[in-house]
Amino acid sequence: DIQMTQSPSSLSASVGDRVTITCRASQSISSCLNWYQHQPGKAPKLLIYAASTLQSGVPSRFSGSGSGTDFTLTISSLQPEDFATYYCQQTYITSLYTFGQGTKLGIK
Amino acid sequence: EVQVVESGGGLVQPGRSLRLSCTSSGFTFGAYSMNWFRQAPGKGLEWVGFIRSKAYSGTTEYAASVNGRFTISRDDSKSIAYLQMNNLRTEDTAVYYCARENSQLLRFYYYYMDVWGKGTTVTVSS
């Protein structure tokens, strides 16, 4: 199985801050990496696919980068609605999708 | 509006069965693979399995943790995907989500889940 490791597991930030979350794969997954936002009681929301392609309707303050084994999600200027848990997901192996453990982004 | 809605969750005893439904609307259901995911209390998201579209033979794949106990099926005429869960265990307690799988050809095909439901809660307890 491909293991996905996110860091940090949690962080606190303020509105307006720039935040970066990293995701590392246990083997190369090319650019087959997605990022999701999940808030309690809501449906998970796709932010980024193919490592760096912004999903339609997602604000441009979200961006993704990386390939191979190392990836980042950046939020350029945190907004109040961005406080949530973020997950990376690999879809390189199409029958064994795996997620990172999640990064909980809280208010400082 | 493009959406999927899960239903069928509830409280069930260990060893019993439960069937979840994922009712879709606003898109051509039969053209898409459909995935099931879950989130156990205090844990992260976990992929459960998926069913391909009929164009790709409608075959299924499952996570090792549910293989042999869970079965995914689909009824394209009703735009519904099902998750049949047999021999349930306490560790299957979770919120279960279904999601549409989409793809885009860039350098090659990239797969991602672009439409999710809000989930249905399954509690396995005696």
Tab-separated table of C-alpha atoms in Angstrom:
chain	number	residue	atom	x	y	z
A	1	ASP	CA	0.000	0.000	0.000
A	2	ILE	CA	1.013	3.598	-0.553
A	3	GLN	CA	1.201	5.454	2.761
A	4	MET	CA	0.392	9.151	2.860
A	5	THR	CA	1.821	11.260	5.679
A	6	GLN	CA	0.635	14.797	6.330
A	7	SER	CA	2.287	17.415	8.480
A	8	PRO	CA	1.515	19.000	10.724
A	9	SER	CA	-1.355	17.026	12.237
A	10	SER	CA	-2.775	20.265	13.584
A	11	LEU	CA	-1.977	23.932	13.548
A	12	SER	CA	-3.399	27.187	14.760
A	13	ALA	CA	-3.436	30.299	12.621
A	14	SER	CA	-5.102	33.678	12.356
A	15	VAL	CA	-7.278	35.213	9.686
A	16	GLY	CA	-5.008	36.632	7.015
A	17	ASP	CA	-2.138	34.200	7.701
A	18	ARG	CA	-0.406	32.194	4.987
A	19	VAL	CA	-0.592	28.485	5.758
A	20	THR	CA	1.215	25.529	4.203
A	21	ILE	CA	0.366	21.858	4.712
A	22	THR	CA	2.624	19.131	3.421
A	23	CYS	CA	1.894	15.599	2.265
A	24	ARG	CA	4.474	12.902	1.591
A	25	ALA	CA	3.861	9.627	-0.238
A	26	SER	CA	5.764	6.447	0.598
A	27	GLN	CA	6.542	5.993	-3.110
A	28	SER	CA	6.281	8.110	-6.216
A	29	ILE	CA	2.696	8.887	-7.224
A	30	SER	CA	3.525	11.267	-10.080
A	31	SER	CA	0.962	14.084	-9.726
A	32	CYS	CA	-1.944	11.843	-8.701
A	33	LEU	CA	-2.668	13.822	-5.563
A	34	ASN	CA	-5.884	15.524	-4.465
A	35	TRP	CA	-6.658	17.863	-1.572
A	36	TYR	CA	-9.979	18.013	0.264
A	37	GLN	CA	-11.451	20.275	2.923
A	38	HIS	CA	-13.775	18.739	5.500
A	39	GLN	CA	-15.836	20.571	8.073
A	40	PRO	CA	-17.874	18.760	10.748
A	41	GLY	CA	-21.311	17.704	9.555
A	42	LYS	CA	-20.608	18.711	5.973
A	43	ALA	CA	-19.662	16.909	2.798
A	44	PRO	CA	-15.941	16.820	2.062
A	45	LYS	CA	-15.033	19.363	-0.604
A	46	LEU	CA	-12.528	18.903	-3.412
A	47	LEU	CA	-10.027	21.775	-3.532
A	48	ILE	CA	-7.172	20.655	-5.763
A	49	TYR	CA	-6.693	17.690	-8.104
A	50	ALA	CA	-3.727	16.452	-10.095
A	51	ALA	CA	-1.522	18.102	-7.447
A	52	SER	CA	-1.994	21.661	-8.700
A	53	THR	CA	-5.261	22.062	-10.625
A	54	LEU	CA	-7.784	24.221	-8.802
A	55	GLN	CA	-11.281	22.733	-8.779
A	56	SER	CA	-13.919	24.966	-10.352
A	57	GLY	CA	-15.458	27.351	-7.829
A	58	VAL	CA	-12.648	27.073	-5.283
A	59	PRO	CA	-11.130	30.436	-4.289
A	60	SER	CA	-7.745	31.249	-5.786
A	61	ARG	CA	-6.164	31.648	-2.335
A	62	PHE	CA	-5.868	27.849	-2.391
A	63	SER	CA	-2.988	26.393	-4.376
A	64	GLY	CA	-1.198	23.084	-4.643
A	65	SER	CA	2.225	22.019	-5.809
A	66	GLY	CA	4.551	19.046	-5.958
A	67	SER	CA	5.094	15.784	-7.772
A	68	GLY	CA	6.639	12.428	-7.067
A	69	THR	CA	6.520	12.042	-3.293
A	70	ASP	CA	6.293	15.567	-1.865
A	71	PHE	CA	3.312	17.869	-2.108
A	72	THR	CA	2.046	21.073	-0.513
A	73	LEU	CA	-1.265	22.833	-0.077
A	74	THR	CA	-1.027	26.566	0.513
A	75	ILE	CA	-3.705	28.971	1.638
A	76	SER	CA	-2.388	32.432	0.863
A	77	SER	CA	-4.612	34.450	3.207
A	78	LEU	CA	-6.764	32.529	5.662
A	79	GLN	CA	-10.438	33.385	5.789
A	80	PRO	CA	-12.829	32.484	8.639
A	81	GLU	CA	-14.512	29.811	6.518
A	82	ASP	CA	-11.184	28.007	5.950
A	83	PHE	CA	-10.945	26.575	9.446
A	84	ALA	CA	-11.430	22.865	8.814
A	85	THR	CA	-9.566	19.591	8.455
A	86	TYR	CA	-7.588	19.088	5.248
A	87	TYR	CA	-6.774	15.735	3.673
A	88	CYS	CA	-4.504	14.699	0.861
A	89	GLN	CA	-5.440	11.636	-1.193
A	90	GLN	CA	-3.473	9.609	-3.714
A	91	THR	CA	-5.246	8.139	-6.736
A	92	TYR	CA	-2.146	6.702	-8.393
A	93	ILE	CA	-3.252	3.169	-7.600
A	94	THR	CA	-6.793	2.936	-8.947
A	95	SER	CA	-8.222	0.422	-6.528
A	96	LEU	CA	-6.439	1.441	-3.375
A	97	TYR	CA	-7.013	5.114	-2.799
A	98	THR	CA	-5.438	6.303	0.444
A	99	PHE	CA	-5.615	9.497	2.454
A	100	GLY	CA	-3.256	11.278	4.725
A	101	GLN	CA	-4.256	11.346	8.381
A	102	GLY	CA	-5.560	14.894	8.077
A	103	THR	CA	-4.444	18.338	9.240
A	104	LYS	CA	-6.796	20.156	11.576
A	105	LEU	CA	-6.568	23.898	11.035
A	106	GLY	CA	-7.812	25.855	14.037
A	107	ILE	CA	-8.159	29.459	15.017
A	108	LYS	CA	-5.300	30.977	17.009
B	1	GLU	CA	-28.123	20.769	-8.923
B	2	VAL	CA	-25.517	18.032	-8.997
B	3	GLN	CA	-25.729	16.082	-5.752
B	4	VAL	CA	-25.547	12.714	-4.039
B	5	VAL	CA	-27.449	11.821	-0.871
B	6	GLU	CA	-26.695	8.861	1.367
B	7	SER	CA	-29.352	7.041	3.356
B	8	GLY	CA	-29.930	3.802	5.238
B	9	GLY	CA	-27.671	4.260	8.233
B	10	GLY	CA	-28.651	3.271	11.739
B	11	LEU	CA	-27.880	1.158	14.780
B	12	VAL	CA	-27.171	-2.511	14.102
B	13	GLN	CA	-25.830	-5.387	16.167
B	14	PRO	CA	-22.482	-7.026	15.426
B	15	GLY	CA	-22.777	-9.771	12.844
B	16	ARG	CA	-25.889	-8.280	11.250
B	17	SER	CA	-26.307	-6.613	7.849
B	18	LEU	CA	-27.225	-3.168	6.577
B	19	ARG	CA	-27.634	-1.671	3.122
B	20	LEU	CA	-26.810	1.953	2.386
B	21	SER	CA	-28.069	3.855	-0.633
B	22	CYS	CA	-26.528	6.737	-2.533
B	23	THR	CA	-29.150	8.565	-4.571
B	24	SER	CA	-27.789	10.853	-7.271
B	25	SER	CA	-29.288	13.679	-9.275
B	26	GLY	CA	-28.278	16.425	-11.668
B	27	PHE	CA	-25.837	14.356	-13.724
B	28	THR	CA	-25.714	11.258	-15.929
B	29	PHE	CA	-25.176	8.734	-13.156
B	30	GLY	CA	-24.388	5.829	-15.448
B	31	ALA	CA	-21.363	7.573	-16.917
B	32	TYR	CA	-19.463	7.704	-13.620
B	33	SER	CA	-17.696	5.402	-11.212
B	34	MET	CA	-19.019	5.777	-7.681
B	35	ASN	CA	-16.980	5.473	-4.496
B	36	TRP	CA	-17.796	4.826	-0.864
B	37	PHE	CA	-15.723	6.254	1.979
B	38	ARG	CA	-16.077	6.284	5.745
B	39	GLN	CA	-14.887	8.194	8.782
B	40	ALA	CA	-14.799	6.430	12.127
B	41	PRO	CA	-15.217	8.552	15.276
B	42	GLY	CA	-12.082	10.606	15.852
B	43	LYS	CA	-10.391	9.216	12.747
B	44	GLY	CA	-9.680	10.393	9.229
B	45	LEU	CA	-11.228	9.504	5.895
B	46	GLU	CA	-10.904	5.927	4.671
B	47	TRP	CA	-11.688	4.600	1.204
B	48	VAL	CA	-14.121	1.651	1.309
B	49	GLY	CA	-14.515	0.739	-2.338
B	50	PHE	CA	-15.900	1.705	-5.711
B	51	ILE	CA	-17.898	0.494	-8.674
B	52	ARG	CA	-16.934	1.370	-12.210
B	53	SER	CA	-19.422	2.535	-14.795
B	54	LYS	CA	-20.957	-0.038	-17.131
B	55	ALA	CA	-18.726	1.368	-19.879
B	56	TYR	CA	-15.800	0.007	-17.857
B	57	SER	CA	-17.519	-3.279	-17.067
B	58	GLY	CA	-19.132	-2.170	-13.791
B	59	THR	CA	-16.508	-4.023	-11.778
B	60	THR	CA	-15.789	-3.322	-8.142
B	61	GLU	CA	-12.748	-2.872	-5.919
B	62	TYR	CA	-12.629	-2.907	-2.114
B	63	ALA	CA	-10.358	-1.999	0.734
B	64	ALA	CA	-8.809	-4.987	2.474
B	65	SER	CA	-10.670	-4.135	5.693
B	66	VAL	CA	-14.083	-4.779	4.086
B	67	ASN	CA	-13.271	-7.186	1.236
B	68	GLY	CA	-15.519	-10.237	1.412
B	69	ARG	CA	-18.034	-8.551	3.745
B	70	PHE	CA	-19.128	-5.460	1.779
B	71	THR	CA	-20.579	-5.373	-1.733
B	72	ILE	CA	-21.144	-2.328	-3.931
B	73	SER	CA	-23.749	-2.397	-6.670
B	74	ARG	CA	-25.539	0.114	-8.837
B	75	ASP	CA	-28.903	0.656	-10.508
B	76	ASP	CA	-28.332	3.113	-13.317
B	77	SER	CA	-32.061	3.276	-14.113
B	78	LYS	CA	-32.646	4.742	-10.637
B	79	SER	CA	-29.331	6.627	-10.329
B	80	ILE	CA	-28.548	4.801	-7.090
B	81	ALA	CA	-25.410	3.125	-5.786
B	82	TYR	CA	-25.652	0.660	-2.925
B	83	LEU	CA	-23.313	-0.510	-0.215
B	84	GLN	CA	-24.359	-3.868	1.195
B	85	MET	CA	-22.594	-4.454	4.497
B	86	ASN	CA	-22.648	-7.965	5.946
B	87	ASN	CA	-21.153	-9.450	9.107
B	88	LEU	CA	-20.735	-5.989	10.588
B	89	ARG	CA	-18.141	-5.380	13.273
B	90	THR	CA	-17.900	-2.692	15.926
B	91	GLU	CA	-14.947	-1.227	14.014
B	92	ASP	CA	-17.278	-0.551	11.068
B	93	THR	CA	-18.941	2.190	13.126
B	94	ALA	CA	-18.511	5.357	11.061
B	95	VAL	CA	-20.114	8.015	8.944
B	96	TYR	CA	-20.333	6.617	5.417
B	97	TYR	CA	-20.008	8.894	2.399
B	98	CYS	CA	-20.528	8.277	-1.273
B	99	ALA	CA	-18.761	10.333	-3.909
B	100	ARG	CA	-18.740	10.672	-7.662
B	101	GLU	CA	-15.423	9.903	-9.290
B	102	ASN	CA	-14.419	12.205	-12.084
B	103	SER	CA	-11.363	12.195	-14.302
B	104	GLN	CA	-9.422	14.514	-16.534
B	105	LEU	CA	-6.907	13.734	-19.241
B	106	LEU	CA	-3.821	15.868	-18.724
B	107	ARG	CA	-0.571	14.013	-19.246
B	108	PHE	CA	-2.601	10.923	-18.473
B	109	TYR	CA	-5.902	10.356	-16.664
B	110	TYR	CA	-6.174	11.880	-13.213
B	111	TYR	CA	-8.956	10.724	-10.889
B	112	TYR	CA	-10.654	12.718	-8.162
B	113	MET	CA	-13.900	12.796	-6.165
B	114	ASP	CA	-15.745	15.978	-7.045
B	115	VAL	CA	-19.249	15.430	-5.653
B	116	TRP	CA	-19.758	14.161	-2.111
B	117	GLY	CA	-22.753	13.614	0.106
B	118	LYS	CA	-23.072	14.647	3.736
B	119	GLY	CA	-22.938	11.047	4.891
B	120	THR	CA	-25.066	8.599	6.845
B	121	THR	CA	-24.123	7.264	10.272
B	122	VAL	CA	-23.714	3.553	10.951
B	123	THR	CA	-23.330	2.393	14.536
B	124	VAL	CA	-22.477	-1.250	15.207
B	125	SER	CA	-23.111	-2.094	18.815
B	126	SER	CA	-24.815	-4.714	20.936
